[in-house]
PDB file of C-alpha atoms in Angstrom:
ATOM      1  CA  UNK A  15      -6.768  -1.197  32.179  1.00  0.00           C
ATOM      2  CA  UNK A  16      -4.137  -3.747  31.985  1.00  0.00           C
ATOM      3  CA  UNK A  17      -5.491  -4.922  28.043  1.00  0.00           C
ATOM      4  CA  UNK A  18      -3.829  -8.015  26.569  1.00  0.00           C
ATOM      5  CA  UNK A  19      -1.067  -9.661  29.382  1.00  0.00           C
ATOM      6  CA  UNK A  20       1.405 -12.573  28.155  1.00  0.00           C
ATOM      7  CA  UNK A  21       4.050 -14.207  30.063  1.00  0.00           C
ATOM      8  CA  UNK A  22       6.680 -14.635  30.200  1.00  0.00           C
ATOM      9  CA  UNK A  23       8.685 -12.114  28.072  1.00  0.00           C
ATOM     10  CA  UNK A  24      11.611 -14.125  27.421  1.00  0.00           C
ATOM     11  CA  UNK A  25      11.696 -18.068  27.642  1.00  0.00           C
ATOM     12  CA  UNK A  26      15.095 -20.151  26.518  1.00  0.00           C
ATOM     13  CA  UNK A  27      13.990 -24.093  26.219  1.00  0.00           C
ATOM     14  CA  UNK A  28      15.929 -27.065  24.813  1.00  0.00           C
ATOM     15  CA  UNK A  29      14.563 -29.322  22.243  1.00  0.00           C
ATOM     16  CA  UNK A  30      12.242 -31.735  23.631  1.00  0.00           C
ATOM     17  CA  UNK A  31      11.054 -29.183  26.325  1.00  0.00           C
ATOM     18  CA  UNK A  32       7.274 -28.385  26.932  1.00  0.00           C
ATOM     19  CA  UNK A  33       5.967 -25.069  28.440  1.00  0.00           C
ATOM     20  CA  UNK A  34       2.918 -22.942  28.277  1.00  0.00           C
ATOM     21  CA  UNK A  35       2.257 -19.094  27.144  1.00  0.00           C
ATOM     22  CA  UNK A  36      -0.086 -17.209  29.134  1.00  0.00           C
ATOM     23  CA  UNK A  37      -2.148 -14.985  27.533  1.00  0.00           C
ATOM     24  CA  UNK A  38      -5.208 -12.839  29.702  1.00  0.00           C
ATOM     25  CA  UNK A  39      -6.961 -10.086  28.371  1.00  0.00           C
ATOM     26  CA  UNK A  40      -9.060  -7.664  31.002  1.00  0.00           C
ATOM     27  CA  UNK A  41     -11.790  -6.240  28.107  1.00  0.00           C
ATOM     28  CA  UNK A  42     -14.270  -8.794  28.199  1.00  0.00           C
ATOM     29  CA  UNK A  43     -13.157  -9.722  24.173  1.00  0.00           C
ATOM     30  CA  UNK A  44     -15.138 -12.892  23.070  1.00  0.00           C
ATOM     31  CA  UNK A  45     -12.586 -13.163  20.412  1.00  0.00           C
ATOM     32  CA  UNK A  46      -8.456 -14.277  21.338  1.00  0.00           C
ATOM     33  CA  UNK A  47      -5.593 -15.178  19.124  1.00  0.00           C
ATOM     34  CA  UNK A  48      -2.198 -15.984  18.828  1.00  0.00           C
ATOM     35  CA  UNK A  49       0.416 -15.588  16.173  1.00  0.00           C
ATOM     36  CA  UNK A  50       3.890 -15.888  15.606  1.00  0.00           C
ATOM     37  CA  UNK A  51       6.030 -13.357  13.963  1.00  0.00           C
ATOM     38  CA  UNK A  52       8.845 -14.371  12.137  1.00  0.00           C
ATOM     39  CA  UNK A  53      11.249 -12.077   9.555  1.00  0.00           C
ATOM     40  CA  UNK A  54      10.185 -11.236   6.707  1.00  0.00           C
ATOM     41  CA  UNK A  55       7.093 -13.433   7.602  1.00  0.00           C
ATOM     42  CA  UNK A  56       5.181 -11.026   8.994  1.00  0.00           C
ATOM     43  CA  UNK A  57       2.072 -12.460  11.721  1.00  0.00           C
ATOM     44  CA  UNK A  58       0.998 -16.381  11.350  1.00  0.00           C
ATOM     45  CA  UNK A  59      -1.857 -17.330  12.916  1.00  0.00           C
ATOM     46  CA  UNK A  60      -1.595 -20.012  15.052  1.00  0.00           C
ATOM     47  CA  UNK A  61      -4.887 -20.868  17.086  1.00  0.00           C
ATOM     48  CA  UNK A  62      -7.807 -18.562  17.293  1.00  0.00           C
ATOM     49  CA  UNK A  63     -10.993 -18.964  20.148  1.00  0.00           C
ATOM     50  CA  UNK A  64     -14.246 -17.274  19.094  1.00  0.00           C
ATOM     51  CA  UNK A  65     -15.660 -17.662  22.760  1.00  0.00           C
ATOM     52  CA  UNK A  66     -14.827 -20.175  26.032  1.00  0.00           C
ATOM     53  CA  UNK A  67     -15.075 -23.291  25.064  1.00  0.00           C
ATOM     54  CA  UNK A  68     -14.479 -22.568  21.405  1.00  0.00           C
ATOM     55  CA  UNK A  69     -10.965 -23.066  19.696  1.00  0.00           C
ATOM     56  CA  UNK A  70      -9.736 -23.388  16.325  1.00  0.00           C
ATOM     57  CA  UNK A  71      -6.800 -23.588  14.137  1.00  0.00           C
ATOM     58  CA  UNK A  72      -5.294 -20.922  12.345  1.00  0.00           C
ATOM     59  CA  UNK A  73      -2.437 -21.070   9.586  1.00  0.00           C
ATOM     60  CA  UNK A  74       0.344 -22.905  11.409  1.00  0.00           C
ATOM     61  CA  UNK A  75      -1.427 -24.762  14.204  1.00  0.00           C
ATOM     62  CA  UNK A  76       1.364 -27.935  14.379  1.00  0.00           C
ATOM     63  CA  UNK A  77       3.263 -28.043  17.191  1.00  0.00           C
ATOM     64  CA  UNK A  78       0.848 -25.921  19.675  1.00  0.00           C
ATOM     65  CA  UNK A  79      -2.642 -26.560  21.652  1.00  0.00           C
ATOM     66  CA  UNK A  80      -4.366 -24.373  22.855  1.00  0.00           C
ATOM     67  CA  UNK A  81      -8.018 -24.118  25.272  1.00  0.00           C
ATOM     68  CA  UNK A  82     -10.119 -21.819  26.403  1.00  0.00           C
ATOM     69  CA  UNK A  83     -11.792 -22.269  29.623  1.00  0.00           C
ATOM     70  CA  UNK A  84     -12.931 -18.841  30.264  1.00  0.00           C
ATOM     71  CA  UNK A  85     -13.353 -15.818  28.481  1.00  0.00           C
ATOM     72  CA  UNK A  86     -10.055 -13.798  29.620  1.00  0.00           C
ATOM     73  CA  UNK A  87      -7.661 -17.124  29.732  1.00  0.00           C
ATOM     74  CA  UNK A  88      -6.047 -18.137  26.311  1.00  0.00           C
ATOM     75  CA  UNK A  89      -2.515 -19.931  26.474  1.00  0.00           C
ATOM     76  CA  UNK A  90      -0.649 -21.826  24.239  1.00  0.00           C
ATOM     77  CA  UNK A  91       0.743 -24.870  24.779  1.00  0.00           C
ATOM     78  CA  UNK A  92       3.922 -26.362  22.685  1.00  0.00           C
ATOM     79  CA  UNK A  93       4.045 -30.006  23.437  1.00  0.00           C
ATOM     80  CA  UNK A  94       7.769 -31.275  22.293  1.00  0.00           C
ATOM     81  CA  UNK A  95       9.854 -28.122  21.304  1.00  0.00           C
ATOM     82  CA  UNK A  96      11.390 -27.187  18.216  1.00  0.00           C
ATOM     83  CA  UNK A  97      14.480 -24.812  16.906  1.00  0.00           C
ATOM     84  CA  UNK A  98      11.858 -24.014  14.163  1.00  0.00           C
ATOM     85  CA  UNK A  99       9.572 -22.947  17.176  1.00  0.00           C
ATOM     86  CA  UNK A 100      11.804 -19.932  18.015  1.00  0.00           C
ATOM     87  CA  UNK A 101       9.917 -16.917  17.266  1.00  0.00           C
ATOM     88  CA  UNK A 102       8.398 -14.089  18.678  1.00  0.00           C
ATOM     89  CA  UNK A 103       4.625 -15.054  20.052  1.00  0.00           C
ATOM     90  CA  UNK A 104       1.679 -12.439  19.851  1.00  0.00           C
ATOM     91  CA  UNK A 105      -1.304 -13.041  21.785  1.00  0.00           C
ATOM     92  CA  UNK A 106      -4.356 -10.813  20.695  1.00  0.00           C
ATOM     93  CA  UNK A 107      -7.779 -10.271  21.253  1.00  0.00           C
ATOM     94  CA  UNK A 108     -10.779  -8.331  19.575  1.00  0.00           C
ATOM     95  CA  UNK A 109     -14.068  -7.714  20.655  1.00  0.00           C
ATOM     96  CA  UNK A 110     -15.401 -10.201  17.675  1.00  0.00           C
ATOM     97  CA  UNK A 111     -13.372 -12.335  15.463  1.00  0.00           C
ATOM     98  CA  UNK A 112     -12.729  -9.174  12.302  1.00  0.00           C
ATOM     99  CA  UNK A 113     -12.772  -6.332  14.623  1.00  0.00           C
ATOM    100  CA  UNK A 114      -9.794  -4.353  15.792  1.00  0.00           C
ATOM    101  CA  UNK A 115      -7.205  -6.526  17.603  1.00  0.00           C
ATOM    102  CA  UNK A 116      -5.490  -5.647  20.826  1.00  0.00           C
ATOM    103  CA  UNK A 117      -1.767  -7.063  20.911  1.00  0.00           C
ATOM    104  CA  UNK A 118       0.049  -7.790  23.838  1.00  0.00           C
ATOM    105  CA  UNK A 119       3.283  -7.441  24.715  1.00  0.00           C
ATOM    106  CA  UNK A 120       4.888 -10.511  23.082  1.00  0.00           C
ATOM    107  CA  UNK A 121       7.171 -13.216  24.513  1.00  0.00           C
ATOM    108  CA  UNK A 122      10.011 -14.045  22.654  1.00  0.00           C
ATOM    109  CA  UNK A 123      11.122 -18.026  22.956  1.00  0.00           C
ATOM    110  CA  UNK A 124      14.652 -19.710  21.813  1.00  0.00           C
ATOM    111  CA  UNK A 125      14.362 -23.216  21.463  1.00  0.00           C
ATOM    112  CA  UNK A 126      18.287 -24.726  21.415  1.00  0.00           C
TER     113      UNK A 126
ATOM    114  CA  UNK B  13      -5.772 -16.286  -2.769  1.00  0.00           C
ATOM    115  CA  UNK B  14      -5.473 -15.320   0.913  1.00  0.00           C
ATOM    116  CA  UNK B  15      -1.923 -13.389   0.734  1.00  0.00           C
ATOM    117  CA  UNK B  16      -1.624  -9.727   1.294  1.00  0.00           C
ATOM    118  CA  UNK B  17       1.863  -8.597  -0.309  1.00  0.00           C
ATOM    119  CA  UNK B  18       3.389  -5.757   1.035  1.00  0.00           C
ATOM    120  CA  UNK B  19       6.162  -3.193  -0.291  1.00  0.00           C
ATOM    121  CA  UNK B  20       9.122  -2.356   0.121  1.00  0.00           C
ATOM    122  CA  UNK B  21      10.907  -4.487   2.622  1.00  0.00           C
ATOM    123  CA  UNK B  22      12.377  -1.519   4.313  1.00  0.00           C
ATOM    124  CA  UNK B  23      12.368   2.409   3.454  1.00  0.00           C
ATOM    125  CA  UNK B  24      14.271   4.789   4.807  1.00  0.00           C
ATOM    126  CA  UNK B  25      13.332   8.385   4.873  1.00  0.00           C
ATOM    127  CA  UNK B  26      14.399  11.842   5.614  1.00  0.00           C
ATOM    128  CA  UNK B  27      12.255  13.900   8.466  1.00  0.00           C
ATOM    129  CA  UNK B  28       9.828  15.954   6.922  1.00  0.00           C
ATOM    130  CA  UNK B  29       9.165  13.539   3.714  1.00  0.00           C
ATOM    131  CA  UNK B  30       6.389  11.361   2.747  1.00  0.00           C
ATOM    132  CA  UNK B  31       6.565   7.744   3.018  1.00  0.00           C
ATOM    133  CA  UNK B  32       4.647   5.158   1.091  1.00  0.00           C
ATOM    134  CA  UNK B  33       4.192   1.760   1.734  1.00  0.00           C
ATOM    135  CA  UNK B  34       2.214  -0.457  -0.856  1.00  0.00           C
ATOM    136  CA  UNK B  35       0.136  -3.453  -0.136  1.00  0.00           C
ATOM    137  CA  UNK B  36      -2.146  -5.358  -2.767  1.00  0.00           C
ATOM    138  CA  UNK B  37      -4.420  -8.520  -2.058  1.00  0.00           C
ATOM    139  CA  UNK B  38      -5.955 -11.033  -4.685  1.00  0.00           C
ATOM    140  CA  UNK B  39      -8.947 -12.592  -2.368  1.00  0.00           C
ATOM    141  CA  UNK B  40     -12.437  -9.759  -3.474  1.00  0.00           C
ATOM    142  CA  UNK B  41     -14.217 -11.016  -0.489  1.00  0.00           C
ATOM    143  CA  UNK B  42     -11.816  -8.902   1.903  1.00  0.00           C
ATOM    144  CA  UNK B  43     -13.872  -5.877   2.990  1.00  0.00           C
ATOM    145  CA  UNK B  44     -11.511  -5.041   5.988  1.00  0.00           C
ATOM    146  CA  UNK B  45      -8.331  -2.969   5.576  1.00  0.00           C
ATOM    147  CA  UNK B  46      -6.057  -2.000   8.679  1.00  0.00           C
ATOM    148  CA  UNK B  47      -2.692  -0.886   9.147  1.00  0.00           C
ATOM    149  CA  UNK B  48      -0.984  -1.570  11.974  1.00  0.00           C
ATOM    150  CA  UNK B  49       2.217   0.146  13.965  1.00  0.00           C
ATOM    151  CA  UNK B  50       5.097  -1.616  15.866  1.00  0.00           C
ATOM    152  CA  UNK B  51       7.631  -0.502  17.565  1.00  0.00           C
ATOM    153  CA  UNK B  52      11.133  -2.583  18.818  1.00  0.00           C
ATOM    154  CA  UNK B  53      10.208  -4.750  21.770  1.00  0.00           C
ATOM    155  CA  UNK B  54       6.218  -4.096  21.664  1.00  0.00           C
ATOM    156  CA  UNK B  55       2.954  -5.503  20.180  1.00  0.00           C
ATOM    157  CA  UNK B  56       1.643  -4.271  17.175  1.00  0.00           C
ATOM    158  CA  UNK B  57      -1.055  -1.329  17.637  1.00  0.00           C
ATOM    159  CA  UNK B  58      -4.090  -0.334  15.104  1.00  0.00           C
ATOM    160  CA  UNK B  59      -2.816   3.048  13.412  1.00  0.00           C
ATOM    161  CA  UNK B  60      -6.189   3.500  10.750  1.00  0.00           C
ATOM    162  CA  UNK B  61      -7.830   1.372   8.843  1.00  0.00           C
ATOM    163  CA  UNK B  62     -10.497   1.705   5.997  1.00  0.00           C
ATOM    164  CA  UNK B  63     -13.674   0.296   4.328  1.00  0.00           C
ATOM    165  CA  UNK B  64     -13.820  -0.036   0.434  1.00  0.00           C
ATOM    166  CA  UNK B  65     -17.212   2.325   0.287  1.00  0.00           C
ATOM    167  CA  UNK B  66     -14.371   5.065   0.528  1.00  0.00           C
ATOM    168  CA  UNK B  67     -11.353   5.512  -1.537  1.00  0.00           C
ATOM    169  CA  UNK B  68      -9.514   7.263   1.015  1.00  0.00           C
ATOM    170  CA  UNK B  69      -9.539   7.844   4.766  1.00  0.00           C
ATOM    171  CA  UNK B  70      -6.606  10.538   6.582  1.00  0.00           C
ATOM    172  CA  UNK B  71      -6.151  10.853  10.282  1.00  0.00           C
ATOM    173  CA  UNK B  72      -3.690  13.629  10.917  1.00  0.00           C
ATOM    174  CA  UNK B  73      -0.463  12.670   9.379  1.00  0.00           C
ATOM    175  CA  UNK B  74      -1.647   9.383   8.634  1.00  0.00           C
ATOM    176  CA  UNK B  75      -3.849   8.574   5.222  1.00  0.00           C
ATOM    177  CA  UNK B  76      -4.913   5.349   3.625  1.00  0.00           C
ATOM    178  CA  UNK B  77      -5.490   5.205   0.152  1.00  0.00           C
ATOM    179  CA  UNK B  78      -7.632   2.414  -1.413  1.00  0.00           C
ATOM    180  CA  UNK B  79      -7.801   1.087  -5.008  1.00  0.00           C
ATOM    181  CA  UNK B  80     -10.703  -1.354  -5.377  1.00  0.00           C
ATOM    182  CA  UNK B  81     -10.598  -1.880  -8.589  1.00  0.00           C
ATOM    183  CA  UNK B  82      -6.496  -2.483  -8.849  1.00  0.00           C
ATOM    184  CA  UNK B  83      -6.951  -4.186  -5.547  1.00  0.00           C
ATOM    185  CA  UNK B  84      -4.186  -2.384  -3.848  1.00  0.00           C
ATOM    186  CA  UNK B  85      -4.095  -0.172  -0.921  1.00  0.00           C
ATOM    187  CA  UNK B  86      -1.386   2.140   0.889  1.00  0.00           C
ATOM    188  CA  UNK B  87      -0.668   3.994   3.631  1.00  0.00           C
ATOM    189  CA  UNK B  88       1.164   7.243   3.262  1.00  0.00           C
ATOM    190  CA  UNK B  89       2.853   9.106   6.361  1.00  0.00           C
ATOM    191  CA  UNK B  90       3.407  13.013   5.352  1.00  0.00           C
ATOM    192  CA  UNK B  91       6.048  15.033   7.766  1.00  0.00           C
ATOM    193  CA  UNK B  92       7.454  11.937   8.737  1.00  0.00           C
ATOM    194  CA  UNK B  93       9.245  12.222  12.255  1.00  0.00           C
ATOM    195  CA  UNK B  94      11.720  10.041  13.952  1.00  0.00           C
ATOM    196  CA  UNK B  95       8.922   8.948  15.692  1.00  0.00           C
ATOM    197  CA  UNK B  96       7.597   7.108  13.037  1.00  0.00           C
ATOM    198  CA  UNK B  97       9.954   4.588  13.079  1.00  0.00           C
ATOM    199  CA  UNK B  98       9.013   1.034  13.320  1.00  0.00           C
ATOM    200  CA  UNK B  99       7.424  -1.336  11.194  1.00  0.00           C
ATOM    201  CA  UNK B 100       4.190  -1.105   9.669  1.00  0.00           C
ATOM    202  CA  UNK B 101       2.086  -3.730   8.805  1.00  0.00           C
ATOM    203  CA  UNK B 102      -1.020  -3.807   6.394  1.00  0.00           C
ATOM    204  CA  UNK B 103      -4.182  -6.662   7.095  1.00  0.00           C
ATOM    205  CA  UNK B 104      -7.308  -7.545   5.216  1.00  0.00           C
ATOM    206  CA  UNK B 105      -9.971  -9.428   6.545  1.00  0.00           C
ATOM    207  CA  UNK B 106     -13.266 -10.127   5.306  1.00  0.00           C
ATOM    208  CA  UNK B 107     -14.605  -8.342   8.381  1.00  0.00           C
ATOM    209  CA  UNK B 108     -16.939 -10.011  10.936  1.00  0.00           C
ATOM    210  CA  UNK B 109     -16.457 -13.506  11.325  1.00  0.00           C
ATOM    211  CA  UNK B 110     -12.932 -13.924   9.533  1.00  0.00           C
ATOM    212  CA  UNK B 111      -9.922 -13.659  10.429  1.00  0.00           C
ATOM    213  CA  UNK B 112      -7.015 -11.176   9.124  1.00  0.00           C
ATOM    214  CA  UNK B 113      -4.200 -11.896   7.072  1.00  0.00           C
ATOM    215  CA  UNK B 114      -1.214  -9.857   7.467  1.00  0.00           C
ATOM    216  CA  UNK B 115       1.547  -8.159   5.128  1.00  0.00           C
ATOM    217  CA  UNK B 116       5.509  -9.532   5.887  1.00  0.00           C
ATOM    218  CA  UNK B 117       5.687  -6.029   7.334  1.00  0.00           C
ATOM    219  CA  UNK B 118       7.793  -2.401   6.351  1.00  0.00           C
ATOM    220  CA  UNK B 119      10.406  -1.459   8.321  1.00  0.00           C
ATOM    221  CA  UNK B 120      10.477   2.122   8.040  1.00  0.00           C
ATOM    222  CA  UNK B 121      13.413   4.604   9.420  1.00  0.00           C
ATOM    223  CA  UNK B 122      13.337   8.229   9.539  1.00  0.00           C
ATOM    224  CA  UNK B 123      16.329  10.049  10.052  1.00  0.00           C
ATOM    225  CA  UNK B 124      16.244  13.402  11.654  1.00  0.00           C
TER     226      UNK B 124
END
């Protein structure tokens, strides 16, 4: 069981620059996340999906779309990067929005 | 009203001691209390978490107590190992249907 899958693991972009996150989770989890963990910040939600088809925004949503088109698919989109967008990025899903949530790996982006 | 604060920043701690890490939360309708474990260069991982219809919950090394009335909650690590070292972050939620709110996170270090 591969769980919660992001990629890329490291991503450098320059100011200006669009890219996507990839997030898949392999548990059949009606309920996907993702935050961003800054110091001394702790985990910011960003967008959360209670089902495909569903999406919703979180704490700090600015900055980042995000869809879900099917039930393992969640990635986040930032549209015109920021420096204040480097952070490390947490995808995470749970079998119901409360519930216990599986993390993946994380992707850490530098935006210069 | 949503914020879960979380103590100390860091701790460091000799193996074989106790470590306690504090957390305390202001919103009553948070019925949803986990702790969660990370470790450099990896997601964050559900250690324990507990229910306020107890006032305490232990899982080996691991125990969680719960104040209800102070609103306050901690986790305390007893023969703490090298192991142990990462950072530990505390959540609340107000259980199905909401979403958590995280602690800025502990950084703990035990040295052998």
């Amino acid at each position: 069981n591969a769980g919660v899958t992001q990629t890329p693991k490291f991503q450098v972009l320059k100011t200006g620059q669009s890219m996507t996150l990839q997030c898949a989770q392999d548990m059949n989890h009606e309920y996907m996340s993702w935050y961003r963990q800054d110091p001394g910040m702790g985990l910011r939600l960003i967008h959360y999906s209670v089902g495909a088809g569903i999406t919703d925004q979180g704490e700090v949503p600015n900055g980042y779309n995000v869809s879900r088109s099917t039930t393992e698919d969640f990635p986040l989109r930032l549209l015109s990067a920021a420096p204040s967008q480097t952070s490390v990025y947490f995808c995470a899903s749970s079998y119901t929005q409360g519930t216990e949530a599986f993390f993946g790996q994380g992707t850490r982006l530098t935006v210069v | 009203q949503q914020q879960v604060k979380q103590s100390p920043q860091s701790l460091i701690v000799q193996k074989g001691g106790i470590s306690i890490i504090n957390c305390a939360y202001e919103n009553t309708a948070f019925d949803y209390f986990p702790w969660y474990q990370q470790f450099p260069g990896k997601g964050p991982a559900l250690l324990i978490a507990i229910r306020p219809d107890v006032s305490e919950k232990k899982e080996g090394r691991f125990t969680i107590s719960f104040n209800k009335s102070a609103k306050q909650f901690s986790l305390h690590i007893m023969d703490s190992q090298p192991g142990d070292s990462a950072t530990y972050f505390c959540a609340a939620s107000g259980g199905y249907g909401q979403n958590f709110v995280f602690g800025p996170g502990t950084r703990l270090s035990v040295l052998p």
